[in-house]
Coordinates of C-alpha atoms in Angstrom, one line a residue:
M1 CA 0.0 0.0 0.0
A2 CA 1.2 3.6 -0.5
F3 CA 0.6 7.3 -0.4
I4 CA -1.2 8.4 -3.6
R5 CA 0.1 11.6 -5.1
G6 CA -2.2 14.4 -6.1
H7 CA -5.3 15.5 -4.2
E8 CA -9.1 15.7 -4.3
F9 CA -11.7 18.0 -2.7
I10 CA -14.2 17.2 0.1
F11 CA -17.0 19.6 0.9
E12 CA -19.6 19.0 3.6
N13 CA -22.7 21.2 3.5
K14 CA -25.0 22.2 6.3
L15 CA -27.4 19.3 5.6
G16 CA -24.6 16.8 6.2
M17 CA -24.3 15.9 2.5
V18 CA -20.7 15.2 1.3
F19 CA -19.3 16.1 -2.1
N20 CA -16.1 14.6 -3.5
F21 CA -14.6 16.5 -6.4
Y22 CA -11.8 14.9 -8.5
L23 CA -10.3 14.3 -12.0
N24 CA -11.6 11.1 -13.5
E25 CA -9.6 8.7 -15.7
Q26 CA -10.1 11.0 -18.7
K27 CA -8.9 14.0 -16.6
H28 CA -12.4 15.5 -16.7
I29 CA -13.7 17.3 -13.6
E30 CA -16.3 15.1 -11.9
Y31 CA -17.9 14.7 -8.5
I32 CA -19.9 12.3 -6.5
A33 CA -22.4 13.4 -3.8
S34 CA -23.9 11.6 -0.9
D35 CA -27.5 12.0 0.3
E36 CA -28.5 13.4 3.7
K37 CA -27.9 9.9 5.2
R38 CA -24.3 10.0 3.9
R39 CA -24.8 7.3 1.3
W40 CA -23.0 7.8 -2.1
K41 CA -25.3 8.6 -5.0
E42 CA -24.5 8.9 -8.8
K43 CA -21.5 10.6 -10.2
K44 CA -21.9 13.8 -12.1
L45 CA -19.7 15.4 -14.8
I46 CA -18.8 19.1 -14.4
F47 CA -16.4 19.7 -17.4
G48 CA -15.7 17.2 -20.2
R49 CA -12.2 18.5 -21.3
A50 CA -8.8 17.3 -20.3
T51 CA -7.9 19.3 -17.2
E52 CA -4.4 19.9 -15.8
S53 CA -5.5 21.3 -12.4
F54 CA -8.5 22.8 -10.7
H55 CA -9.5 24.4 -7.4
L56 CA -12.8 25.2 -5.8
D57 CA -14.3 27.4 -3.1
V58 CA -17.8 27.6 -1.4
D59 CA -19.5 30.9 -0.6
D60 CA -21.8 31.6 2.4
N61 CA -24.8 30.3 0.4
E62 CA -23.0 27.1 -0.2
S63 CA -22.7 27.8 -4.0
I64 CA -19.6 26.1 -5.4
H65 CA -17.1 28.1 -7.6
I66 CA -14.4 26.3 -9.6
V67 CA -11.4 27.5 -11.6
S68 CA -9.6 25.1 -13.9
Y69 CA -6.7 25.0 -16.3
S70 CA -7.0 22.7 -19.3
K71 CA -4.1 21.0 -21.2
D72 CA -4.7 23.2 -24.2
G73 CA -3.9 26.3 -22.3
S74 CA -7.4 27.4 -21.4
L75 CA -8.3 28.9 -18.0
Y76 CA -12.0 28.4 -17.1
Y77 CA -14.4 29.5 -14.4
H78 CA -17.3 27.1 -13.6
Q79 CA -20.5 27.8 -11.8
Y80 CA -23.7 25.8 -11.2
L81 CA -26.6 27.8 -12.6
G82 CA -30.2 26.9 -13.5
G83 CA -29.6 23.2 -12.8
A84 CA -26.5 22.9 -15.0
W85 CA -22.8 23.7 -14.8
V86 CA -21.8 26.7 -16.9
N87 CA -18.2 27.0 -18.1
Y88 CA -16.8 30.5 -18.8
L89 CA -13.5 30.8 -20.7
I90 CA -11.3 33.4 -19.0
F91 CA -8.1 33.2 -21.1
C92 CA -6.5 30.9 -23.6
Y93 CA -2.7 31.0 -23.2
P94 CA -0.3 30.2 -26.1
E95 CA 1.9 27.1 -26.1
E96 CA 5.0 28.9 -24.7
Q97 CA 3.1 29.9 -21.5
R98 CA 1.8 27.7 -18.7
V99 CA -0.5 28.1 -15.7
M100 CA 0.4 26.5 -12.3
Y101 CA -1.6 26.2 -9.1
P102 CA -4.8 28.0 -9.9
I103 CA -6.8 29.1 -6.8
I104 CA -10.3 30.6 -6.5
K105 CA -11.6 32.5 -3.5
H106 CA -15.1 34.0 -3.0
V107 CA -14.8 37.0 -0.7
E108 CA -17.3 39.9 -0.2
N109 CA -19.5 38.8 -3.2
Q110 CA -16.4 38.9 -5.4
I111 CA -14.5 36.1 -7.2
H112 CA -10.8 36.2 -6.9
I113 CA -8.6 33.9 -9.0
F114 CA -4.9 33.5 -8.5
Y115 CA -2.2 31.5 -10.4
Y116 CA 1.4 31.4 -11.5
L117 CA 2.0 32.2 -15.1
L118 CA 5.2 30.7 -16.5
H119 CA 7.1 31.3 -19.8
N120 CA 9.5 28.9 -21.5
E121 CA 12.3 31.3 -20.6
P122 CA 13.7 32.1 -18.2
K123 CA 13.1 28.8 -16.5
N124 CA 11.8 28.6 -12.9
R125 CA 10.6 32.2 -13.0
A126 CA 6.9 32.6 -12.2
Y127 CA 4.5 35.6 -12.4
L128 CA 1.9 35.6 -9.7
L129 CA -1.4 37.0 -11.1
H130 CA -4.6 38.0 -9.3
L131 CA -7.9 38.3 -11.2
R132 CA -10.7 40.2 -9.4
F133 CA -14.3 39.8 -10.8
H134 CA -17.0 42.2 -9.7
N135 CA -20.3 43.2 -11.5
K136 CA -19.3 41.3 -14.6
K137 CA -16.0 43.2 -14.9
Y138 CA -12.5 42.1 -13.9
S139 CA -9.2 43.6 -13.1
T140 CA -5.8 42.0 -13.2
N141 CA -3.0 42.5 -10.7
H142 CA 0.6 41.3 -11.1
I143 CA 1.4 40.7 -7.5
T144 CA 5.0 39.6 -7.7
T145 CA 7.6 37.7 -9.7
T146 CA 9.2 34.7 -8.1
D147 CA 12.5 33.0 -8.9
N148 CA 13.2 29.4 -7.9
H149 CA 15.9 26.8 -8.1
E150 CA 14.4 23.5 -9.2
Y151 CA 10.9 23.4 -7.7
I152 CA 8.2 26.0 -7.8
N153 CA 6.4 25.8 -4.5
P154 CA 2.6 26.4 -4.4
F155 CA 1.5 29.7 -2.9
K156 CA -1.2 30.0 -0.2
I157 CA -4.1 32.5 0.1
F158 CA -5.6 33.2 3.5
I159 CA -8.8 35.1 4.1
N160 CA -9.2 37.5 7.1
D161 CA -13.0 38.0 7.3
N162 CA -12.9 40.5 10.1
N163 CA -11.2 43.3 8.2
N164 CA -11.8 42.5 4.5
K165 CA -8.2 41.5 3.9
M166 CA -6.4 38.6 2.3
A167 CA -2.9 37.4 3.0
L168 CA -0.5 35.5 0.7
I169 CA 2.6 33.4 1.3
Y170 CA 5.0 32.3 -1.4
S171 CA 8.6 31.3 -1.8
S172 CA 11.3 33.0 -3.9
I173 CA 15.0 33.2 -4.1
N174 CA 16.4 36.0 -1.9
K175 CA 20.2 36.6 -1.9
G176 CA 20.8 33.1 -3.4
Y177 CA 18.5 31.2 -1.0
E178 CA 14.8 30.2 -1.1
Q179 CA 12.8 32.2 1.5
I180 CA 9.2 32.6 2.5
F181 CA 7.4 35.9 1.8
I182 CA 4.1 37.4 3.0
S183 CA 2.0 40.1 1.3
K184 CA -1.4 41.5 2.4
F185 CA -4.3 42.6 0.2
D186 CA -6.6 45.5 1.3
M187 CA -10.0 44.9 -0.2
P188 CA -11.3 48.5 -0.3
T189 CA -8.3 49.9 -2.0
G190 CA -7.5 46.8 -4.2
Q191 CA -3.8 47.1 -3.3
W192 CA -1.2 44.5 -2.3
S193 CA 1.4 45.4 0.4
E194 CA 5.1 45.2 -0.3
P195 CA 6.2 41.6 0.4
L196 CA 8.0 40.8 3.7
C197 CA 10.6 38.1 3.8
V198 CA 9.9 36.2 7.1
T199 CA 12.6 33.5 6.9
S200 CA 16.4 33.8 6.8
S201 CA 17.8 30.3 6.8
K202 CA 19.9 29.1 3.9
D203 CA 18.2 25.7 3.5
K204 CA 16.0 24.6 0.6
K205 CA 12.3 24.9 1.5
I206 CA 9.6 22.7 -0.2
Y207 CA 6.0 21.6 0.5
I208 CA 5.1 24.9 2.2
D209 CA 1.8 25.0 3.9
G210 CA 0.1 27.3 6.5
L211 CA -3.0 27.9 8.6
L212 CA -4.5 31.3 9.7
Q213 CA -6.0 31.1 13.1
N214 CA -8.4 33.8 14.5
T215 CA -7.3 36.2 11.7
E216 CA -4.2 37.1 13.6
I217 CA -1.9 34.1 14.1
L218 CA -0.3 32.5 11.0
H219 CA 1.2 29.0 11.5
L220 CA 3.7 28.0 8.8
I221 CA 5.1 24.5 8.0
W222 CA 7.4 23.2 5.4
S223 CA 10.0 20.5 4.7
R224 CA 13.7 21.6 4.9
F225 CA 16.0 19.8 2.5
D226 CA 19.3 19.0 4.3
E227 CA 21.7 17.0 2.2
E228 CA 19.7 13.9 1.3
Y229 CA 17.1 14.3 4.2
L230 CA 13.9 16.2 4.7
T231 CA 13.0 17.7 8.1
V232 CA 9.6 19.3 9.0
Q233 CA 9.9 22.9 10.1
Y234 CA 7.3 25.1 11.9
L235 CA 7.1 28.8 12.4
K236 CA 4.5 30.9 14.2
L237 CA 3.8 34.5 13.2
D238 CA 1.6 37.3 14.5
M239 CA 0.2 38.9 11.4
D240 CA 0.0 42.3 13.1
K241 CA 3.5 42.2 14.5
I242 CA 5.7 40.4 12.0
L243 CA 9.3 40.5 13.2
V244 CA 11.3 40.1 10.0
G245 CA 14.3 37.8 10.5
E246 CA 13.9 37.6 14.2
L247 CA 11.9 34.4 14.5
K248 CA 13.5 31.0 14.2
P249 CA 11.7 27.9 13.0
V250 CA 11.3 24.8 15.2
S251 CA 12.1 21.3 13.9
L252 CA 9.1 18.9 14.5
S253 CA 10.7 15.8 13.0
L254 CA 14.0 13.9 12.7
K255 CA 16.0 13.9 9.5
S256 CA 14.2 11.5 7.2
S257 CA 11.9 11.6 4.1
C258 CA 9.4 13.9 5.7
S259 CA 7.1 15.2 2.9
F260 CA 3.8 17.0 2.4
P261 CA 3.4 18.5 5.9
V262 CA -0.1 19.8 6.7
L263 CA -1.6 21.7 9.7
I264 CA -5.0 20.9 11.1
Y265 CA -6.8 22.7 14.0
Y266 CA -9.3 20.3 15.5
K267 CA -11.1 20.7 18.9
N268 CA -8.7 23.2 20.3
V269 CA -5.6 21.2 19.3
L270 CA -3.2 22.1 16.5
W271 CA -1.9 19.0 14.6
A272 CA 1.1 18.8 12.3
M273 CA 1.1 15.7 10.0
W274 CA 3.4 14.5 7.2
T275 CA 4.3 11.4 5.2
E276 CA 7.4 9.5 6.1
M277 CA 8.5 6.1 4.7
S278 CA 5.0 5.5 3.3
K279 CA 3.4 6.2 6.7
I280 CA 1.6 9.2 8.3
V281 CA 3.4 10.8 11.2
S282 CA 1.8 13.4 13.5
C283 CA 2.5 15.6 16.5
C284 CA 0.3 18.1 18.2
T285 CA 0.3 21.2 20.5
T286 CA -2.4 22.4 22.9
D287 CA -0.9 25.9 23.4
M288 CA -0.9 27.0 19.8
G289 CA 2.7 26.1 18.8
E290 CA 4.6 27.0 22.0
N291 CA 5.2 23.3 22.8
W292 CA 4.9 20.3 20.6
S293 CA 4.5 16.6 21.4
E294 CA 6.9 14.0 20.2
P295 CA 6.2 12.7 16.7
Y296 CA 3.9 9.6 16.6
I297 CA 4.2 7.1 13.7
H298 CA 0.9 5.7 12.6
E299 CA 2.2 2.2 11.7
D300 CA -1.2 1.1 10.5
T301 CA -1.1 3.6 7.6
K302 CA 1.7 1.6 5.9
K303 CA -0.9 -1.1 5.2
I304 CA -3.4 1.1 3.4
D305 CA -3.6 3.5 0.5
F306 CA -4.1 7.1 1.4
K307 CA -4.1 10.5 -0.2
R308 CA -4.5 14.2 0.5
Y309 CA -7.9 16.0 0.4
R310 CA -8.6 19.7 0.4
Y311 CA -11.4 19.8 3.1
I312 CA -14.1 22.5 3.2
G313 CA -16.6 22.3 6.0
G314 CA -20.0 23.9 5.6
P315 CA -19.9 27.6 6.5
I316 CA -23.0 27.3 8.7
N317 CA -22.6 24.0 10.3
N318 CA -19.2 22.4 10.3
K319 CA -19.9 19.4 12.5
K320 CA -16.3 18.2 12.6
N321 CA -15.0 21.6 13.7
I322 CA -11.9 21.2 11.5
L323 CA -9.9 24.2 10.3
C324 CA -7.4 23.1 7.6
D325 CA -6.5 23.2 4.0
Y326 CA -5.3 19.7 3.5
V327 CA -6.1 16.5 5.4
F328 CA -5.0 12.9 4.8
G329 CA -7.6 10.3 4.1
T330 CA -8.3 6.9 2.6
P331 CA -9.7 6.8 -1.0
Y332 CA -13.3 6.6 -2.2
P333 CA -15.6 4.9 -1.4
C334 CA -14.7 4.6 2.3
I335 CA -13.1 8.0 2.8
Q336 CA -11.8 8.2 6.3
F337 CA -9.6 11.0 7.7
L338 CA -6.4 9.8 9.3
G339 CA -3.8 10.8 11.8
F340 CA -5.5 13.1 14.2
G341 CA -8.2 13.4 16.8
G342 CA -8.7 9.8 17.6
E343 CA -12.5 9.8 17.5
N344 CA -12.4 11.6 14.2
N345 CA -11.4 8.5 12.4
D346 CA -14.9 7.8 11.2
E347 CA -15.8 7.2 7.6
I348 CA -17.4 10.1 5.8
P349 CA -20.2 8.5 3.8
T350 CA -20.9 4.7 3.9

């Protein structure tokens, strides 16, 4: 058994229905939904074109918004209207350009789409773009340009609902080394702040993830590449008092093959999880990152297949009380979250 690369989406609505979004064997966007008794029903096709990647978000009315990038260079927005999925072509990029990591966010009745745009030359340079849709019009922001060594890390978008702001983290080369940067977006003015470099170590950083707690505290996690080893690193930041270069990350793991670290806040406990030697390893903190438990190896996960899910709880009634971006779980049809919470290891639908 093994860790399955790639990821799918899980959305639970206020009625307890579960939606699993994924790319089928033809790379078409598809989903399967459960009924209110959490029994899987029929599969439904959203978009019948070969898709490279996609991302979705759910608004306060539980309407689903999707952005996708097709293998022919087309960037699409998808919305469910009048009983059918409607597909809007945003751009069609030429062969010498490529889109990576499209993300969609619905904030204050506006659609925000983010992605990296790459050209054939120079290699490993990415232009981070922000499309903002409002009243059938859109504006385009070029947020920043990133340079990378071998691997282009995904960026992350965080929503601060209390003051109409968004935050962004990404990595780029600074003085010869890969560092993590933060920038903030002010919704009323439509402006991004100057990026701040919040790390200073000279190691290679990959699999960067994060979690914004209570709109103020940003928890960051990544894998540090040290010779032939990967070590999980953690850093806690106060978004209102970012001390550039003064904070030092904490190592949560030993030197091993620690990959795809994720952060999950569940029932007042913050969990860090990652894959290591085909198994899930986790540790936790009850004081929001001040002190961490010793890593625990979930030996049983070596005997099963598992993958990552992007989890979205219903905005009105999130029964599982989970705050996260990614979570590990077993594949369909018996999707079961793994590695945290003990009693949370129940199957989603049956």
